[in-house]
PDB file of C-alpha atoms in Angstrom:
ATOM      1  CA  LEU A   1     -11.607  -5.153  -2.582  1.00 50.00           C
ATOM      2  CA  PRO A   2     -13.618  -1.976  -3.096  1.00 41.00           C
ATOM      3  CA  THR A   3     -11.904   1.333  -3.579  1.00 38.00           C
ATOM      4  CA  SER A   4     -12.521   4.109  -1.112  1.00 34.00           C
ATOM      5  CA  SER A   5     -12.200   7.866  -1.161  1.00 31.00           C
ATOM      6  CA  VAL A   6      -9.543   9.372   1.107  1.00 31.00           C
ATOM      7  CA  ARG A   7      -9.038  13.131   1.139  1.00 31.00           C
ATOM      8  CA  GLY A   8     -10.722  13.394  -2.230  1.00 34.00           C
ATOM      9  CA  LYS A   9      -8.576  10.656  -3.799  1.00 35.00           C
ATOM     10  CA  ARG A  10      -9.662   7.185  -4.794  1.00 38.00           C
ATOM     11  CA  ALA A  11      -7.556   4.602  -3.023  1.00 38.00           C
ATOM     12  CA  PRO A  12      -7.628   0.816  -2.592  1.00 41.00           C
ATOM     13  CA  SER A  13      -8.935  -0.561   0.645  1.00 41.00           C
ATOM     14  CA  CYS A  14      -7.997  -4.243   0.713  1.00 44.00           C
ATOM     15  CA  ALA A  15      -4.225  -4.255   1.181  1.00 40.00           C
ATOM     16  CA  THR A  16      -1.940  -5.348   3.969  1.00 39.00           C
ATOM     17  CA  ALA A  17       1.608  -5.040   2.687  1.00 40.00           C
ATOM     18  CA  PRO A  18       3.476  -2.161   4.390  1.00 39.00           C
ATOM     19  CA  ASN A  19       4.205  -0.397   1.126  1.00 40.00           C
ATOM     20  CA  VAL A  20       0.461  -0.463   0.430  1.00 39.00           C
ATOM     21  CA  GLN A  21      -0.571   0.398   3.976  1.00 39.00           C
ATOM     22  CA  ARG A  22       1.359   3.648   3.880  1.00 37.00           C
ATOM     23  CA  ARG A  23      -1.081   4.888   1.255  1.00 37.00           C
ATOM     24  CA  TYR A  24      -4.472   3.325   1.828  1.00 36.00           C
ATOM     25  CA  CYS A  25      -7.288   2.406   4.206  1.00 36.00           C
ATOM     26  CA  ASN A  26      -9.791  -0.410   4.621  1.00 37.00           C
ATOM     27  CA  GLU A  27     -13.454   0.389   4.169  1.00 35.00           C
ATOM     28  CA  GLY A  28     -16.451  -1.252   2.528  1.00 36.00           C
ATOM     29  CA  ASP A  29     -17.452  -4.836   1.779  1.00 36.00           C
ATOM     30  CA  HIS A  30     -14.761  -7.473   2.275  1.00 36.00           C
ATOM     31  CA  ALA A  31     -12.233  -4.850   3.366  1.00 37.00           C
ATOM     32  CA  CYS A  32      -9.160  -6.500   4.793  1.00 40.00           C
ATOM     33  CA  GLN A  33      -7.919  -6.370   8.355  1.00 38.00           C
ATOM     34  CA  GLY A  34      -4.959  -4.307   7.258  1.00 37.00           C
ATOM     35  CA  ALA A  35      -4.334  -0.630   7.865  1.00 34.00           C
ATOM     36  CA  LEU A  36      -6.982   1.937   8.704  1.00 31.00           C
ATOM     37  CA  LEU A  37      -5.858   5.334   7.494  1.00 32.00           C
ATOM     38  CA  GLN A  38      -6.769   8.058   9.993  1.00 31.00           C
ATOM     39  CA  PRO A  39      -7.922  11.281   8.253  1.00 30.00           C
ATOM     40  CA  THR A  40      -5.835  13.345  10.702  1.00 31.00           C
ATOM     41  CA  MET A  41      -2.565  11.549   9.952  1.00 31.00           C
ATOM     42  CA  GLN A  42       0.120  13.712   8.398  1.00 33.00           C
ATOM     43  CA  SER A  43       2.004  10.772   6.929  1.00 31.00           C
ATOM     44  CA  TRP A  44       0.801   7.493   5.456  1.00 31.00           C
ATOM     45  CA  LYS A  45       3.910   5.920   6.968  1.00 35.00           C
ATOM     46  CA  GLU A  46       2.309   6.120  10.416  1.00 38.00           C
ATOM     47  CA  VAL A  47      -0.191   3.421   9.480  1.00 36.00           C
ATOM     48  CA  CYS A  48       0.475   0.130  11.280  1.00 38.00           C
ATOM     49  CA  ALA A  49       0.214  -3.437  10.016  1.00 44.00           C
ATOM     50  CA  LEU A  50      -2.251  -5.892  11.509  1.00 49.00           C
ATOM     51  CA  LYS A  51      -2.058  -9.655  11.260  1.00 60.00           C
ATOM     52  CA  PHE A  52      -4.660 -11.646   9.342  1.00 67.00           C
ATOM     53  CA  GLY A  53      -5.380 -15.296   8.645  1.00 77.00           C
ATOM     54  CA  PRO A  54      -6.956 -17.535   6.010  1.00 83.00           C
ATOM     55  CA  GLU A  55     -10.355 -15.961   6.589  1.00 82.00           C
ATOM     56  CA  LEU A  56      -9.192 -12.841   4.740  1.00 86.00           C
ATOM     57  CA  VAL A  57      -8.046 -14.851   1.727  1.00 90.00           C
ATOM     58  CA  HIS A  58     -11.550 -16.311   1.563  1.00 89.00           C
ATOM     59  CA  ALA A  59     -12.933 -12.756   1.490  1.00 89.00           C
ATOM     60  CA  TRP A  60     -10.500 -11.915  -1.341  1.00 92.00           C
ATOM     61  CA  GLU A  61     -11.749 -14.953  -3.257  1.00 94.00           C
ATOM     62  CA  LEU A  62     -15.371 -13.839  -3.044  1.00 93.00           C
ATOM     63  CA  ALA A  63     -14.623 -10.205  -3.881  1.00 93.00           C
ATOM     64  CA  ILE A  64     -12.327 -10.946  -6.833  1.00 95.00           C
ATOM     65  CA  ARG A  65     -14.770 -13.465  -8.284  1.00 95.00           C
ATOM     66  CA  LYS A  66     -17.605 -10.947  -8.081  1.00 94.00           C
ATOM     67  CA  ARG A  67     -15.623  -8.037  -9.489  1.00 94.00           C
ATOM     68  CA  PHE A  68     -13.239  -9.507 -12.070  1.00 95.00           C
ATOM     69  CA  CYS A  69     -14.353 -12.993 -13.107  1.00 95.00           C
ATOM     70  CA  ASP A  70     -14.837 -13.382 -16.902  1.00 96.00           C
ATOM     71  CA  ARG A  71     -13.193 -10.002 -17.505  1.00 96.00           C
ATOM     72  CA  GLN A  72     -10.165  -9.596 -19.761  1.00 96.00           C
ATOM     73  CA  SER A  73      -6.860  -8.225 -18.515  1.00 96.00           C
ATOM     74  CA  THR A  74      -5.316  -5.508 -20.653  1.00 94.00           C
ATOM     75  CA  LYS A  75      -1.961  -4.719 -19.030  1.00 93.00           C
ATOM     76  CA  VAL A  76       0.543  -5.943 -16.417  1.00 93.00           C
ATOM     77  CA  GLU A  77       2.957  -3.836 -14.360  1.00 92.00           C
ATOM     78  CA  THR A  78       5.463  -4.977 -11.715  1.00 90.00           C
ATOM     79  CA  GLY A  79       7.817  -3.517  -9.130  1.00 89.00           C
ATOM     80  CA  VAL A  80      10.317  -4.825  -6.623  1.00 87.00           C
ATOM     81  CA  ASP A  81       7.699  -6.599  -4.514  1.00 90.00           C
ATOM     82  CA  TRP A  82       4.394  -6.032  -6.305  1.00 92.00           C
ATOM     83  CA  LEU A  83       2.438  -6.838  -9.458  1.00 94.00           C
ATOM     84  CA  ALA A  84      -0.694  -5.174 -10.843  1.00 94.00           C
ATOM     85  CA  VAL A  85      -3.075  -6.522 -13.498  1.00 96.00           C
ATOM     86  CA  ARG A  86      -5.335  -4.030 -15.281  1.00 96.00           C
ATOM     87  CA  PHE A  87      -8.884  -5.062 -16.196  1.00 95.00           C
ATOM     88  CA  SER A  88     -10.116  -1.721 -17.525  1.00 84.00           C
ATOM     89  CA  SER A  89      -8.759   1.729 -18.235  1.00 80.00           C
ATOM     90  CA  ASP A  90      -8.883   2.634 -14.551  1.00 85.00           C
ATOM     91  CA  GLU A  91      -9.163  -0.596 -12.534  1.00 93.00           C
ATOM     92  CA  TRP A  92      -6.197  -2.681 -11.381  1.00 95.00           C
ATOM     93  CA  LEU A  93      -5.873  -5.815  -9.248  1.00 96.00           C
ATOM     94  CA  PHE A  94      -2.774  -5.290  -7.115  1.00 94.00           C
ATOM     95  CA  PHE A  95      -0.642  -7.932  -5.319  1.00 94.00           C
ATOM     96  CA  SER A  96       2.229  -7.318  -2.917  1.00 92.00           C
ATOM     97  CA  TRP A  97       4.599  -9.966  -1.540  1.00 91.00           C
ATOM     98  CA  SER A  98       6.638  -7.649   0.672  1.00 84.00           C
ATOM     99  CA  SER A  99       8.642  -9.613   3.255  1.00 77.00           C
ATOM    100  CA  GLU A 100       7.146  -7.429   5.991  1.00 73.00           C
ATOM    101  CA  GLY A 101       3.590  -8.298   5.040  1.00 69.00           C
ATOM    102  CA  SER A 102       1.551  -9.182   1.975  1.00 83.00           C
ATOM    103  CA  GLY A 103      -1.876  -8.572   0.511  1.00 89.00           C
ATOM    104  CA  CYS A 104      -3.980  -7.616  -2.490  1.00 90.00           C
ATOM    105  CA  CYS A 105      -6.369  -4.814  -3.355  1.00 90.00           C
ATOM    106  CA  CYS A 106      -8.164  -3.019  -6.136  1.00 91.00           C
ATOM    107  CA  MET A 107      -6.806   0.380  -7.133  1.00 90.00           C
ATOM    108  CA  ASP A 108      -7.181   2.974  -9.856  1.00 91.00           C
ATOM    109  CA  GLU A 109      -4.573   4.308 -12.287  1.00 89.00           C
ATOM    110  CA  LYS A 110      -3.792   7.384 -10.215  1.00 90.00           C
ATOM    111  CA  SER A 111      -3.141   5.321  -7.098  1.00 90.00           C
ATOM    112  CA  LEU A 112      -0.746   3.024  -8.972  1.00 90.00           C
ATOM    113  CA  LYS A 113       1.476   5.823 -10.280  1.00 89.00           C
ATOM    114  CA  PRO A 114       3.606   6.190  -7.100  1.00 89.00           C
ATOM    115  CA  PHE A 115       4.528   2.511  -7.389  1.00 87.00           C
ATOM    116  CA  MET A 116       5.345   2.799 -11.089  1.00 87.00           C
ATOM    117  CA  ARG A 117       7.915   5.513 -10.355  1.00 86.00           C
ATOM    118  CA  GLU A 118      10.193   2.886  -8.815  1.00 80.00           C
ATOM    119  CA  LYS A 119      13.411   2.646 -10.771  1.00 73.00           C
ATOM    120  CA  LYS A 120      13.973  -1.050 -10.127  1.00 73.00           C
ATOM    121  CA  ARG A 121      11.550  -3.366 -11.946  1.00 71.00           C
ATOM    122  CA  LEU A 122      11.430  -7.151 -12.073  1.00 72.00           C
ATOM    123  CA  SER A 123      12.015  -9.381 -15.091  1.00 74.00           C
ATOM    124  CA  LEU A 124       8.845 -11.077 -13.826  1.00 83.00           C
ATOM    125  CA  GLN A 125       6.926  -8.451 -15.769  1.00 83.00           C
ATOM    126  CA  GLU A 126       7.876  -9.945 -19.135  1.00 89.00           C
ATOM    127  CA  SER A 127       6.617 -13.411 -18.168  1.00 92.00           C
ATOM    128  CA  PHE A 128       3.303 -12.066 -16.912  1.00 92.00           C
ATOM    129  CA  LYS A 129       2.910  -9.761 -19.901  1.00 91.00           C
ATOM    130  CA  ALA A 130       3.373 -12.664 -22.300  1.00 93.00           C
ATOM    131  CA  HIS A 131       0.898 -14.980 -20.570  1.00 95.00           C
ATOM    132  CA  ILE A 132      -1.579 -12.896 -18.538  1.00 96.00           C
ATOM    133  CA  SER A 133      -1.954  -9.668 -20.507  1.00 94.00           C
ATOM    134  CA  GLY A 134      -4.949 -10.158 -22.805  1.00 94.00           C
ATOM    135  CA  ALA A 135      -6.112 -13.247 -20.897  1.00 96.00           C
ATOM    136  CA  ARG A 136      -9.535 -13.565 -19.314  1.00 96.00           C
ATOM    137  CA  LEU A 137      -9.939 -14.417 -15.615  1.00 97.00           C
ATOM    138  CA  ARG A 138     -12.097 -17.552 -15.457  1.00 97.00           C
ATOM    139  CA  ASP A 139     -11.941 -18.673 -11.854  1.00 97.00           C
ATOM    140  CA  VAL A 140     -10.543 -17.801  -8.435  1.00 97.00           C
ATOM    141  CA  ASN A 141     -10.412 -19.981  -5.337  1.00 95.00           C
ATOM    142  CA  GLN A 142      -8.688 -20.361  -2.010  1.00 93.00           C
ATOM    143  CA  ILE A 143      -6.378 -23.380  -1.772  1.00 92.00           C
ATOM    144  CA  GLY A 144      -7.104 -25.691   1.150  1.00 84.00           C
ATOM    145  CA  LYS A 145      -8.690 -22.968   3.328  1.00 83.00           C
ATOM    146  CA  ASP A 146      -5.181 -21.577   3.745  1.00 86.00           C
ATOM    147  CA  ARG A 147      -3.493 -18.274   2.802  1.00 87.00           C
ATOM    148  CA  VAL A 148      -3.047 -19.218  -0.861  1.00 94.00           C
ATOM    149  CA  LEU A 149      -5.169 -17.697  -3.630  1.00 96.00           C
ATOM    150  CA  HIS A 150      -5.451 -19.350  -7.063  1.00 97.00           C
ATOM    151  CA  LEU A 151      -6.498 -17.319 -10.112  1.00 98.00           C
ATOM    152  CA  ARG A 152      -7.045 -19.178 -13.400  1.00 98.00           C
ATOM    153  CA  PHE A 153      -6.845 -17.302 -16.713  1.00 98.00           C
ATOM    154  CA  GLU A 154      -7.617 -18.334 -20.296  1.00 97.00           C
ATOM    155  CA  LYS A 155      -5.913 -16.736 -23.279  1.00 95.00           C
ATOM    156  CA  THR A 156      -7.021 -17.159 -26.877  1.00 92.00           C
ATOM    157  CA  LEU A 157      -4.154 -17.662 -29.291  1.00 86.00           C
ATOM    158  CA  GLY A 158      -4.148 -17.978 -33.075  1.00 79.00           C
ATOM    159  CA  ALA A 159      -6.944 -19.942 -34.796  1.00 80.00           C
ATOM    160  CA  GLY A 160      -9.046 -19.872 -31.638  1.00 79.00           C
ATOM    161  CA  PHE A 161      -6.667 -22.072 -29.645  1.00 91.00           C
ATOM    162  CA  ILE A 162      -7.079 -21.454 -25.902  1.00 94.00           C
ATOM    163  CA  ARG A 163      -4.329 -21.792 -23.303  1.00 95.00           C
ATOM    164  CA  SER A 164      -4.853 -21.767 -19.555  1.00 97.00           C
ATOM    165  CA  TYR A 165      -2.523 -20.072 -17.058  1.00 98.00           C
ATOM    166  CA  SER A 166      -2.618 -19.792 -13.278  1.00 98.00           C
ATOM    167  CA  ILE A 167      -1.407 -17.296 -10.717  1.00 97.00           C
ATOM    168  CA  PHE A 168      -0.838 -18.597  -7.188  1.00 97.00           C
ATOM    169  CA  PHE A 169      -0.600 -15.813  -4.625  1.00 96.00           C
ATOM    170  CA  GLU A 170       0.888 -17.040  -1.343  1.00 93.00           C
ATOM    171  CA  SER A 171       0.150 -14.448   1.336  1.00 89.00           C
ATOM    172  CA  LEU A 172       2.530 -15.918   3.908  1.00 85.00           C
ATOM    173  CA  ASP A 173       4.082 -12.943   5.698  1.00 80.00           C
ATOM    174  CA  ARG A 174       7.840 -12.874   5.007  1.00 84.00           C
ATOM    175  CA  PHE A 175       7.518 -16.010   2.840  1.00 88.00           C
ATOM    176  CA  ALA A 176       4.902 -14.432   0.540  1.00 91.00           C
ATOM    177  CA  ASN A 177       5.254 -15.253  -3.138  1.00 93.00           C
ATOM    178  CA  LEU A 178       3.567 -14.954  -6.540  1.00 96.00           C
ATOM    179  CA  VAL A 179       3.865 -17.913  -8.922  1.00 97.00           C
ATOM    180  CA  LEU A 180       2.893 -18.170 -12.601  1.00 97.00           C
ATOM    181  CA  CYS A 181       2.054 -21.635 -13.983  1.00 97.00           C
ATOM    182  CA  ASP A 182       0.763 -23.218 -17.183  1.00 97.00           C
ATOM    183  CA  GLU A 183      -2.340 -25.404 -17.566  1.00 96.00           C
ATOM    184  CA  ARG A 184      -0.529 -28.389 -15.978  1.00 96.00           C
ATOM    185  CA  ASN A 185       0.603 -26.249 -13.020  1.00 96.00           C
ATOM    186  CA  VAL A 186       4.176 -26.359 -14.292  1.00 97.00           C
ATOM    187  CA  ILE A 187       5.964 -23.261 -13.029  1.00 97.00           C
ATOM    188  CA  ILE A 188       6.792 -20.613 -15.639  1.00 96.00           C
ATOM    189  CA  ASP A 189       8.125 -17.918 -13.312  1.00 95.00           C
ATOM    190  CA  ALA A 190       7.910 -16.734  -9.709  1.00 95.00           C
ATOM    191  CA  ALA A 191       8.660 -13.631  -7.678  1.00 93.00           C
ATOM    192  CA  LYS A 192      10.800 -15.689  -5.283  1.00 92.00           C
ATOM    193  CA  ILE A 193      12.660 -18.734  -6.568  1.00 91.00           C
ATOM    194  CA  LEU A 194      13.160 -21.694  -4.220  1.00 91.00           C
ATOM    195  CA  SER A 195      15.856 -23.855  -5.773  1.00 89.00           C
ATOM    196  CA  PRO A 196      15.656 -27.669  -5.557  1.00 87.00           C
ATOM    197  CA  GLY A 197      16.852 -28.992  -2.222  1.00 79.00           C
ATOM    198  CA  THR A 198      16.832 -25.656  -0.412  1.00 72.00           C
ATOM    199  CA  ARG A 199      13.501 -26.104   1.421  1.00 74.00           C
ATOM    200  CA  ASP A 200      10.595 -28.501   1.829  1.00 81.00           C
ATOM    201  CA  ARG A 201       9.372 -27.650  -1.682  1.00 90.00           C
ATOM    202  CA  THR A 202      10.693 -26.260  -4.948  1.00 93.00           C
ATOM    203  CA  ILE A 203       9.534 -23.086  -6.719  1.00 95.00           C
ATOM    204  CA  PHE A 204      11.551 -23.191  -9.916  1.00 94.00           C
ATOM    205  CA  PRO A 205      10.710 -23.022 -13.650  1.00 95.00           C
ATOM    206  CA  SER A 206       9.772 -26.403 -15.175  1.00 95.00           C
ATOM    207  CA  PHE A 207       8.846 -27.885 -11.761  1.00 96.00           C
ATOM    208  CA  VAL A 208       5.226 -28.689 -10.902  1.00 96.00           C
ATOM    209  CA  TYR A 209       3.789 -26.215  -8.422  1.00 96.00           C
ATOM    210  CA  ALA A 210       2.964 -27.475  -4.934  1.00 93.00           C
ATOM    211  CA  PRO A 211       1.295 -25.230  -2.333  1.00 92.00           C
ATOM    212  CA  PRO A 212       3.063 -24.605   0.978  1.00 88.00           C
ATOM    213  CA  PRO A 213       2.302 -26.835   3.952  1.00 82.00           C
ATOM    214  CA  PRO A 214      -0.780 -25.568   5.813  1.00 74.00           C
ATOM    215  CA  VAL A 215      -0.014 -23.195   8.647  1.00 62.00           C
ATOM    216  CA  ARG A 216      -2.517 -25.019  10.824  1.00 58.00           C
ATOM    217  CA  GLU A 217      -4.597 -28.122  10.297  1.00 56.00           C
ATOM    218  CA  GLY A 218      -8.265 -27.683  11.088  1.00 55.00           C
ATOM    219  CA  ASP A 219     -11.614 -29.430  11.020  1.00 56.00           C
ATOM    220  CA  ASN A 220     -14.780 -28.814   9.061  1.00 58.00           C
ATOM    221  CA  VAL A 221     -17.137 -28.515  11.999  1.00 58.00           C
ATOM    222  CA  ASP A 222     -20.807 -29.370  11.427  1.00 60.00           C
ATOM    223  CA  GLY A 223     -23.748 -28.274  13.537  1.00 63.00           C
ATOM    224  CA  MET A 224     -23.947 -25.452  16.030  1.00 68.00           C
ATOM    225  CA  LEU A 225     -20.697 -23.731  16.905  1.00 71.00           C
ATOM    226  CA  SER A 226     -19.162 -23.669  20.355  1.00 72.00           C
ATOM    227  CA  PRO A 227     -15.916 -22.168  21.679  1.00 70.00           C
ATOM    228  CA  GLU A 228     -14.343 -25.627  21.568  1.00 69.00           C
ATOM    229  CA  LYS A 229     -15.333 -26.062  17.915  1.00 68.00           C
ATOM    230  CA  VAL A 230     -14.069 -22.597  16.991  1.00 66.00           C
ATOM    231  CA  GLU A 231     -10.661 -23.504  18.392  1.00 68.00           C
ATOM    232  CA  ARG A 232     -10.244 -26.292  15.826  1.00 65.00           C
ATOM    233  CA  LEU A 233     -12.143 -24.726  12.925  1.00 64.00           C
ATOM    234  CA  ALA A 234     -10.369 -24.814   9.545  1.00 62.00           C
ATOM    235  CA  GLY A 235      -9.829 -21.592   7.642  1.00 59.00           C
ATOM    236  CA  PHE A 236      -9.555 -19.316  10.678  1.00 61.00           C
ATOM    237  CA  GLY A 237      -6.374 -17.576  11.777  1.00 61.00           C
ATOM    238  CA  LYS A 238      -5.272 -17.580  15.389  1.00 65.00           C
ATOM    239  CA  ALA A 239      -6.084 -13.893  15.939  1.00 66.00           C
ATOM    240  CA  LEU A 240      -9.668 -14.327  14.734  1.00 65.00           C
ATOM    241  CA  ARG A 241     -10.202 -17.524  16.756  1.00 63.00           C
ATOM    242  CA  VAL A 242      -8.982 -15.812  19.924  1.00 70.00           C
ATOM    243  CA  ALA A 243     -11.207 -12.779  19.263  1.00 71.00           C
ATOM    244  CA  VAL A 244     -14.313 -14.913  18.641  1.00 71.00           C
ATOM    245  CA  ILE A 245     -13.767 -16.969  21.805  1.00 69.00           C
ATOM    246  CA  ARG A 246     -13.167 -13.807  23.848  1.00 75.00           C
ATOM    247  CA  GLU A 247     -16.407 -12.244  22.584  1.00 77.00           C
ATOM    248  CA  TRP A 248     -18.424 -15.478  22.544  1.00 75.00           C
ATOM    249  CA  ASP A 249     -20.975 -14.389  25.138  1.00 80.00           C
ATOM    250  CA  SER A 250     -21.843 -11.234  23.191  1.00 83.00           C
ATOM    251  CA  ARG A 251     -23.786 -13.230  20.562  1.00 81.00           C
ATOM    252  CA  THR A 252     -25.809 -16.404  20.324  1.00 81.00           C
ATOM    253  CA  PRO A 253     -24.270 -19.565  18.782  1.00 75.00           C
ATOM    254  CA  ASP A 254     -26.669 -19.201  15.846  1.00 76.00           C
ATOM    255  CA  GLU A 255     -25.440 -15.648  15.180  1.00 76.00           C
ATOM    256  CA  TRP A 256     -21.802 -16.830  15.265  1.00 69.00           C
ATOM    257  CA  SER A 257     -22.648 -19.654  12.841  1.00 69.00           C
ATOM    258  CA  ARG A 258     -24.086 -17.179  10.356  1.00 67.00           C
TER     259      ARG A 258
END
């Protein structure tokens, strides 16, 4: 989630959605496996998308908790397939649910301006402004070692009364979504509505939120790792599992475990 400097400009590094990849690179701690912007490229549009799995969402969880937890949001902006939450005058947490790829990153005000020039904006902005703007981020966690990120906010209302709200970010490729819920996980609004009876679950206001079915069941493997254990390890995407098994002999089992 750190920002990085590209050609003298500060730009977010932990993003995977194509409309983010055209602008930014991945560098620094917990950088995503998304696009790497080559300094010699003439156009950001030449940057390619790379696949990632649940392991990246876990990295997002750690980075967001370290950087934003217990901080108060001050503003919310949205576009056709993105939403940004500001935590300071020049620090935004950005989410994209583009159907071609999804991701999140940290960016500054200058980097967000190209997105804000979009003419079409979502009504989603009003819901998030009402419930998330001015709220304080209290917790962030990965749901079920899958590609779903849960952010819990608390907002102080009149007479010191506190309400809790949640954002569920589902980074599921073309099925990516962003869902806003109340303290009982009842859906308030969502970027993509799934009407009752249309799929295996419902994403619709007044319905209780349920996470998507896991992409792949896995095990919590104890003890020393082996290629066989890596193959069934929970929280790892297929691409990472294949890469680890291919490079297994380059490190000791203890190094892989760490």
